[in-house]
Amino acid sequence: MAKLEGVKTLDMVNGEITKVAYGGAAYERVEGGAREGDIVLVKKAWGNQNIGEFFIVTQTISGVDSRRQVVIVDGNVCSASAFREDLEIFRQVNAATNPSVEERVTKAECEIESLKSDVAALKGAAEPKPERLKVGDYTKVVGQAIITEKGDIVKIIQDTGGQVPFMVETMDGKETEWRTEESLVRATDEEVAEAKRAAEFAKFKEGAKVQIVVEDGKTPKYNWGGAKNGDIGIVFRVASDKIVVDTPNHPGWNAMPNELRILSEEEAAKLEREAVERKKWAEIGREVGEYKVGDIVRVINTGSSMFHKGDIGSISEIDGSCAKVAARNLTGPSWLGLSRIELITPVEARFDR
């Protein structure tokens, strides 16, 4: 009797062989009794069989149960047989669903050759040309510094198609320059977003006058504190994530760029005058321009009336946007638009009433 040579292990689980290959066929470990044609692995030596050797089953003799089955190899019942319990049984796998090792190797070699051919074709193919930049694209400067520096994000605003085709604009819109195609690359969405954010913060300078303009119904990012919409303030500091503003009721109020409006000197002066006017009227419990009968007023614009600028008198009647005023230099009261007078003494403060 001779043991099998050339049996190859294909798979193991927890150190135990579960699949082998022999003669171009695959064999998987099975439970139950052995069959003619199975391969057996000796796990308990008996007779001329040694542990770890493989043999082909040529005959079986049933025992009390499958564990006591007599398994015969090489046709020698006496010296080449063992009980089922001393063996591991491996049965040939269906060739249709489990190709032999040789078949799998051949298939793998074909696939490798195919992949090599694909790689060679790809190496020989031309690299895809990137889409040409166009007007409206945001780009990053990679060429020599001119007005803009390397790394700056700029926007293409003109394309002539010439040797230096692109006119670009800085993110703040203050500077433009001409650029070659080679000096620009397309900017990523993240780079554009960061450049836009930085440009918004850069608009604000220390000492600038601003007005709080938070959208109605919205809460500022850093909350209201003592500030309110419409307040006029002065920029104290510009940080990377906030603008610090000194407002009348909240020094050091933190804001985002979209929560503020930069004011010109003229706008700031006008708004400050209006704020003073609102405060003055609020102190007597009225809205701006809210006159009452009995108020003492002064004429600031005569229009086509008989009044003189500076005349002072008492309101005797109000009709919509007009008031009847009795001045000392007139024989009787006369009508004037409310916009042509200013309050001198509210009726509530008159001592003659």
Short mmCIF file of C-alpha atoms in Angstrom, two decimals:
data_model
loop_
_atom_site.label_atom_id
_atom_site.label_comp_id
_atom_site.label_asym_id
_atom_site.label_seq_id
_atom_site.Cartn_x
_atom_site.Cartn_y
_atom_site.Cartn_z
CA MET A 1 0.00 0.00 0.00
CA ALA A 2 1.28 3.46 -0.86
CA LYS A 3 0.17 6.80 0.49
CA LEU A 4 -0.97 9.49 -1.95
CA GLU A 5 1.63 11.96 -3.17
CA GLY A 6 0.87 15.45 -4.44
CA VAL A 7 -2.15 16.21 -2.22
CA LYS A 8 -2.30 20.01 -1.76
CA THR A 9 -4.08 21.83 1.03
CA LEU A 10 -6.51 24.47 -0.32
CA ASP A 11 -8.20 25.68 2.85
CA MET A 12 -7.92 25.42 6.63
CA VAL A 13 -10.15 26.53 9.51
CA ASN A 14 -8.72 26.86 13.03
CA GLY A 15 -5.72 24.77 12.02
CA GLU A 16 -7.78 21.92 10.54
CA ILE A 17 -7.69 21.04 6.83
CA THR A 18 -11.11 21.54 5.22
CA LYS A 19 -10.30 21.38 1.51
CA VAL A 20 -7.58 19.67 -0.57
CA ALA A 21 -6.68 19.20 -4.23
CA TYR A 22 -5.48 16.00 -5.88
CA GLY A 23 -5.18 14.94 -9.50
CA GLY A 24 -6.71 18.19 -10.76
CA ALA A 25 -9.85 17.85 -8.60
CA ALA A 26 -10.90 19.55 -5.36
CA TYR A 27 -12.04 17.58 -2.29
CA GLU A 28 -13.94 19.00 0.70
CA ARG A 29 -14.12 17.49 4.18
CA VAL A 30 -17.46 15.75 4.90
CA GLU A 31 -19.14 14.07 7.85
CA GLY A 32 -20.75 10.61 7.87
CA GLY A 33 -19.49 7.46 6.22
CA ALA A 34 -16.82 7.16 3.57
CA ARG A 35 -17.49 6.27 -0.07
CA GLU A 36 -15.41 4.61 -2.74
CA GLY A 37 -13.26 7.28 -4.41
CA ASP A 38 -13.05 9.52 -1.32
CA ILE A 39 -9.68 10.67 0.00
CA VAL A 40 -8.99 9.99 3.68
CA LEU A 41 -6.53 11.67 6.03
CA VAL A 42 -5.18 9.46 8.80
CA LYS A 43 -5.54 11.08 12.21
CA LYS A 44 -4.87 7.90 14.30
CA ALA A 45 -2.18 5.48 13.13
CA TRP A 46 -3.10 1.79 12.58
CA GLY A 47 -1.23 -0.88 10.70
CA ASN A 48 0.94 0.61 7.96
CA GLN A 49 -0.92 3.91 7.96
CA ASN A 50 0.77 6.94 9.55
CA ILE A 51 -0.84 10.07 10.95
CA GLY A 52 -1.06 12.84 8.34
CA GLU A 53 -0.96 10.53 5.28
CA PHE A 54 -3.63 10.57 2.56
CA PHE A 55 -5.12 7.49 0.85
CA ILE A 56 -7.81 6.69 -1.75
CA VAL A 57 -10.84 4.71 -0.50
CA THR A 58 -11.32 1.52 -2.58
CA GLN A 59 -14.01 -0.21 -0.49
CA THR A 60 -16.04 0.21 2.72
CA ILE A 61 -17.58 -2.34 5.10
CA SER A 62 -20.48 -1.16 7.25
CA GLY A 63 -20.10 -1.36 11.01
CA VAL A 64 -22.39 -0.75 13.95
CA ASP A 65 -22.50 2.93 13.00
CA SER A 66 -20.65 5.30 10.69
CA ARG A 67 -17.88 5.77 13.24
CA ARG A 68 -17.10 2.01 13.26
CA GLN A 69 -17.24 1.68 9.46
CA VAL A 70 -14.23 -0.17 8.04
CA VAL A 71 -12.55 1.86 5.33
CA ILE A 72 -10.31 -0.06 2.90
CA VAL A 73 -7.60 1.58 0.83
CA ASP A 74 -5.65 -0.02 -2.05
CA GLY A 75 -7.90 -3.18 -1.75
CA ASN A 76 -5.96 -4.60 1.21
CA VAL A 77 -8.42 -5.40 4.00
CA CYS A 78 -5.79 -6.65 6.41
CA SER A 79 -3.01 -4.12 6.41
CA ALA A 80 -4.58 -1.17 4.64
CA SER A 81 -7.85 -0.57 6.45
CA ALA A 82 -9.03 1.57 9.35
CA PHE A 83 -12.14 2.50 11.28
CA ARG A 84 -14.04 5.61 10.15
CA GLU A 85 -13.46 7.34 13.47
CA ASP A 86 -9.69 7.29 12.84
CA LEU A 87 -9.97 9.19 9.56
CA GLU A 88 -11.00 12.54 8.08
CA ILE A 89 -13.06 12.05 4.90
CA PHE A 90 -12.66 14.33 1.86
CA ARG A 91 -15.10 14.07 -1.06
CA GLN A 92 -14.62 15.35 -4.59
CA VAL A 93 -16.42 18.62 -5.28
CA ASN A 94 -18.78 18.84 -8.27
CA ALA A 95 -16.57 19.98 -11.14
CA ALA A 96 -19.33 22.13 -12.67
CA THR A 97 -19.58 24.42 -9.65
CA ASN A 98 -16.08 23.98 -8.24
CA PRO A 99 -13.41 23.98 -10.96
CA SER A 100 -10.16 22.20 -10.38
CA VAL A 101 -7.05 23.99 -9.20
CA GLU A 102 -5.57 23.71 -12.67
CA GLU A 103 -8.72 25.22 -14.19
CA ARG A 104 -8.71 28.07 -11.71
CA VAL A 105 -5.01 28.74 -12.29
CA THR A 106 -5.56 28.80 -16.06
CA LYS A 107 -8.49 31.19 -15.69
CA ALA A 108 -6.51 33.46 -13.37
CA GLU A 109 -3.60 33.55 -15.80
CA CYS A 110 -5.96 34.58 -18.60
CA GLU A 111 -7.42 37.34 -16.42
CA ILE A 112 -3.93 38.59 -15.57
CA GLU A 113 -3.00 38.75 -19.24
CA SER A 114 -6.20 40.64 -19.96
CA LEU A 115 -5.42 43.13 -17.19
CA LYS A 116 -1.90 43.61 -18.53
CA SER A 117 -3.36 44.40 -21.93
CA ASP A 118 -5.78 46.92 -20.40
CA VAL A 119 -2.98 48.62 -18.45
CA ALA A 120 -0.84 48.87 -21.57
CA ALA A 121 -3.74 50.43 -23.45
CA LEU A 122 -4.34 52.96 -20.68
CA LYS A 123 -0.67 53.94 -20.55
CA GLY A 124 -0.68 54.55 -24.27
CA ALA A 125 -3.89 56.61 -24.17
CA ALA A 126 -3.66 60.40 -24.01
CA GLU A 127 -4.43 62.05 -20.68
CA PRO A 128 -7.90 63.68 -20.73
CA LYS A 129 -7.61 67.43 -21.26
CA PRO A 130 -9.23 69.48 -18.48
CA GLU A 131 -12.14 71.75 -19.35
CA ARG A 132 -10.97 75.22 -20.33
CA LEU A 133 -11.57 78.03 -17.85
CA LYS A 134 -14.34 80.48 -18.72
CA VAL A 135 -15.87 83.77 -17.63
CA GLY A 136 -17.45 83.44 -14.19
CA ASP A 137 -15.06 80.73 -12.95
CA TYR A 138 -13.20 81.21 -9.69
CA THR A 139 -9.52 80.37 -10.02
CA LYS A 140 -6.34 80.22 -7.93
CA VAL A 141 -3.25 82.13 -9.01
CA VAL A 142 -0.27 79.79 -9.48
CA GLY A 143 1.84 82.00 -11.75
CA GLN A 144 4.11 84.94 -11.09
CA ALA A 145 2.82 87.61 -8.72
CA ILE A 146 1.69 90.80 -10.43
CA ILE A 147 -1.14 92.56 -8.61
CA THR A 148 -2.38 89.34 -7.09
CA GLU A 149 -0.14 86.93 -5.19
CA LYS A 150 0.34 83.19 -5.64
CA GLY A 151 -2.50 81.40 -3.89
CA ASP A 152 -4.98 84.28 -4.24
CA ILE A 153 -8.48 83.36 -5.41
CA VAL A 154 -9.72 85.50 -8.31
CA LYS A 155 -12.74 85.55 -10.62
CA ILE A 156 -12.51 85.52 -14.43
CA ILE A 157 -14.52 88.46 -15.81
CA GLN A 158 -13.29 88.54 -19.44
CA ASP A 159 -11.85 86.08 -21.98
CA THR A 160 -10.33 87.37 -25.23
CA GLY A 161 -9.02 84.01 -26.40
CA GLY A 162 -5.58 85.55 -26.98
CA GLN A 163 -2.17 84.67 -25.56
CA VAL A 164 -3.06 86.38 -22.28
CA PRO A 165 -6.79 85.76 -22.47
CA PHE A 166 -8.20 86.22 -18.99
CA MET A 167 -8.99 89.40 -17.11
CA VAL A 168 -9.45 88.49 -13.47
CA GLU A 169 -10.91 90.37 -10.54
CA THR A 170 -9.90 90.16 -6.89
CA MET A 171 -12.49 88.88 -4.43
CA ASP A 172 -13.19 92.38 -3.10
CA GLY A 173 -13.78 93.64 -6.66
CA LYS A 174 -11.23 96.44 -6.27
CA GLU A 175 -8.43 95.20 -8.53
CA THR A 176 -8.21 93.60 -11.99
CA GLU A 177 -5.33 92.21 -14.07
CA TRP A 178 -4.65 90.08 -17.16
CA ARG A 179 -3.57 86.46 -16.70
CA THR A 180 -2.37 83.60 -18.93
CA GLU A 181 -4.08 80.21 -18.85
CA GLU A 182 -0.96 78.63 -17.32
CA SER A 183 -0.97 81.04 -14.38
CA LEU A 184 -4.42 79.94 -13.19
CA VAL A 185 -6.01 76.72 -11.97
CA ARG A 186 -9.63 76.07 -11.11
CA ALA A 187 -10.30 76.75 -7.41
CA THR A 188 -12.09 74.18 -5.28
CA ASP A 189 -15.49 74.92 -3.73
CA GLU A 190 -13.84 75.04 -0.30
CA GLU A 191 -11.21 77.54 -1.47
CA VAL A 192 -13.86 79.79 -3.01
CA ALA A 193 -16.04 79.69 0.11
CA GLU A 194 -13.12 80.63 2.37
CA ALA A 195 -12.02 83.43 0.02
CA LYS A 196 -15.54 84.90 -0.06
CA ARG A 197 -15.78 84.73 3.73
CA ALA A 198 -12.41 86.46 4.16
CA ALA A 199 -13.39 89.15 1.64
CA GLU A 200 -16.57 89.93 3.60
CA PHE A 201 -14.61 90.42 6.84
CA ALA A 202 -11.97 92.50 5.04
CA LYS A 203 -14.60 95.13 4.13
CA PHE A 204 -14.76 96.25 7.76
CA LYS A 205 -12.04 98.51 9.19
CA GLU A 206 -11.43 99.60 12.76
CA GLY A 207 -13.11 102.93 13.45
CA ALA A 208 -15.72 102.53 10.69
CA LYS A 209 -19.30 103.44 11.54
CA VAL A 210 -21.83 100.65 11.02
CA GLN A 211 -25.53 100.01 11.53
CA ILE A 212 -27.03 96.77 12.85
CA VAL A 213 -29.27 95.31 10.11
CA VAL A 214 -30.24 91.80 11.25
CA GLU A 215 -33.02 90.26 9.15
CA ASP A 216 -36.45 90.60 10.77
CA GLY A 217 -37.33 87.60 12.90
CA LYS A 218 -33.74 86.35 13.03
CA THR A 219 -31.41 86.22 16.02
CA PRO A 220 -27.80 87.37 15.54
CA LYS A 221 -25.14 84.65 15.69
CA TYR A 222 -23.81 86.01 18.98
CA ASN A 223 -27.28 87.05 20.29
CA TRP A 224 -28.63 90.54 20.92
CA GLY A 225 -27.34 91.44 24.37
CA GLY A 226 -28.10 95.13 24.83
CA ALA A 227 -28.00 95.91 21.11
CA LYS A 228 -30.97 96.18 18.77
CA ASN A 229 -31.70 96.55 15.08
CA GLY A 230 -30.92 100.00 13.72
CA ASP A 231 -28.31 100.84 16.35
CA ILE A 232 -25.31 102.82 15.12
CA GLY A 233 -21.90 101.65 16.32
CA ILE A 234 -18.18 101.92 15.70
CA VAL A 235 -16.01 98.93 14.70
CA PHE A 236 -13.59 98.28 17.55
CA ARG A 237 -11.85 95.18 16.20
CA VAL A 238 -12.04 92.77 13.24
CA ALA A 239 -11.28 89.15 14.19
CA SER A 240 -11.19 86.06 11.97
CA ASP A 241 -14.64 84.94 13.11
CA LYS A 242 -16.42 88.10 14.28
CA ILE A 243 -16.53 91.89 14.16
CA VAL A 244 -16.50 93.64 17.53
CA VAL A 245 -18.67 96.78 17.56
CA ASP A 246 -19.19 99.41 20.25
CA THR A 247 -22.89 100.35 20.28
CA PRO A 248 -24.58 102.87 22.63
CA ASN A 249 -26.17 100.15 24.76
CA HIS A 250 -23.67 97.31 24.29
CA PRO A 251 -19.94 98.11 24.01
CA GLY A 252 -18.07 95.13 22.53
CA TRP A 253 -21.08 93.62 20.71
CA ASN A 254 -20.04 90.71 18.44
CA ALA A 255 -21.43 90.50 14.91
CA MET A 256 -21.05 88.74 11.57
CA PRO A 257 -20.53 90.77 8.35
CA ASN A 258 -24.08 90.13 7.09
CA GLU A 259 -25.48 91.61 10.32
CA LEU A 260 -23.89 95.01 9.72
CA ARG A 261 -24.05 97.79 7.13
CA ILE A 262 -21.07 100.07 6.60
CA LEU A 263 -22.09 103.74 6.72
CA SER A 264 -20.62 106.76 4.99
CA GLU A 265 -19.93 109.82 7.15
CA GLU A 266 -23.03 111.52 5.73
CA GLU A 267 -25.24 108.49 6.39
CA ALA A 268 -23.89 108.12 9.90
CA ALA A 269 -24.50 111.81 10.71
CA LYS A 270 -28.06 111.66 9.36
CA LEU A 271 -28.89 108.48 11.26
CA GLU A 272 -27.40 109.88 14.46
CA ARG A 273 -29.55 113.02 14.15
CA GLU A 274 -32.61 110.85 13.61
CA ALA A 275 -31.70 108.77 16.65
CA VAL A 276 -31.44 111.90 18.79
CA GLU A 277 -34.82 113.06 17.47
CA ARG A 278 -36.46 109.72 18.27
CA LYS A 279 -35.04 109.79 21.77
CA LYS A 280 -36.31 113.34 22.35
CA TRP A 281 -39.87 112.43 21.31
CA ALA A 282 -39.75 109.12 23.21
CA GLU A 283 -38.96 111.00 26.43
CA ILE A 284 -42.38 112.69 26.25
CA GLY A 285 -44.09 109.43 25.27
CA ARG A 286 -44.64 110.24 21.61
CA GLU A 287 -43.55 109.07 18.17
CA VAL A 288 -41.49 111.46 16.05
CA GLY A 289 -43.75 114.22 14.64
CA GLU A 290 -46.70 113.34 16.89
CA TYR A 291 -48.23 116.75 17.69
CA LYS A 292 -51.16 117.50 19.99
CA VAL A 293 -53.60 120.40 20.36
CA GLY A 294 -52.10 122.87 22.82
CA ASP A 295 -48.48 122.23 21.82
CA ILE A 296 -46.31 125.33 21.40
CA VAL A 297 -44.51 125.15 18.05
CA ARG A 298 -42.14 127.23 15.93
CA VAL A 299 -42.45 127.79 12.18
CA ILE A 300 -39.36 126.48 10.33
CA ASN A 301 -40.74 126.70 6.77
CA THR A 302 -43.46 129.17 5.83
CA GLY A 303 -44.39 127.73 2.46
CA SER A 304 -47.15 129.89 0.94
CA SER A 305 -48.64 130.86 4.30
CA MET A 306 -48.71 134.28 5.96
CA PHE A 307 -46.34 133.08 8.69
CA HIS A 308 -42.75 134.19 9.07
CA LYS A 309 -39.90 131.80 9.76
CA GLY A 310 -39.40 131.68 13.51
CA ASP A 311 -43.01 132.56 14.42
CA ILE A 312 -44.13 130.81 17.59
CA GLY A 313 -47.68 129.83 18.38
CA SER A 314 -50.08 127.27 19.83
CA ILE A 315 -51.76 124.47 17.89
CA SER A 316 -55.53 124.86 18.08
CA GLU A 317 -56.54 122.09 15.68
CA ILE A 318 -54.97 119.12 13.83
CA ASP A 319 -56.29 117.62 10.60
CA GLY A 320 -54.22 114.78 9.19
CA SER A 321 -50.81 116.17 8.26
CA CYS A 322 -51.77 119.80 8.92
CA ALA A 323 -52.11 121.90 12.07
CA LYS A 324 -53.89 125.21 12.71
CA VAL A 325 -51.47 127.51 14.50
CA ALA A 326 -52.19 130.88 16.10
CA ALA A 327 -49.10 133.12 15.96
CA ARG A 328 -48.77 136.47 17.71
CA ASN A 329 -48.17 138.47 14.53
CA LEU A 330 -51.34 137.18 12.84
CA THR A 331 -54.89 138.27 13.53
CA GLY A 332 -56.08 134.66 13.53
CA PRO A 333 -54.86 131.07 13.31
CA SER A 334 -53.73 129.64 9.98
CA TRP A 335 -52.96 126.17 8.64
CA LEU A 336 -49.46 124.75 8.17
CA GLY A 337 -48.11 121.33 7.27
CA LEU A 338 -46.67 119.44 10.26
CA SER A 339 -43.35 119.18 8.42
CA ARG A 340 -43.08 123.02 8.51
CA ILE A 341 -43.11 123.30 12.30
CA GLU A 342 -41.04 122.07 15.23
CA LEU A 343 -42.09 121.39 18.81
CA ILE A 344 -41.06 123.96 21.41
CA THR A 345 -43.16 122.94 24.42
CA PRO A 346 -45.52 119.95 24.64
CA VAL A 347 -48.94 120.72 26.00
CA GLU A 348 -48.25 118.51 29.02
CA ALA A 349 -45.42 120.83 30.10
CA ARG A 350 -47.25 124.15 29.74
CA PHE A 351 -47.68 126.03 33.00
CA ASP A 352 -50.55 128.12 31.64
CA ARG A 353 -52.88 125.13 31.37
#
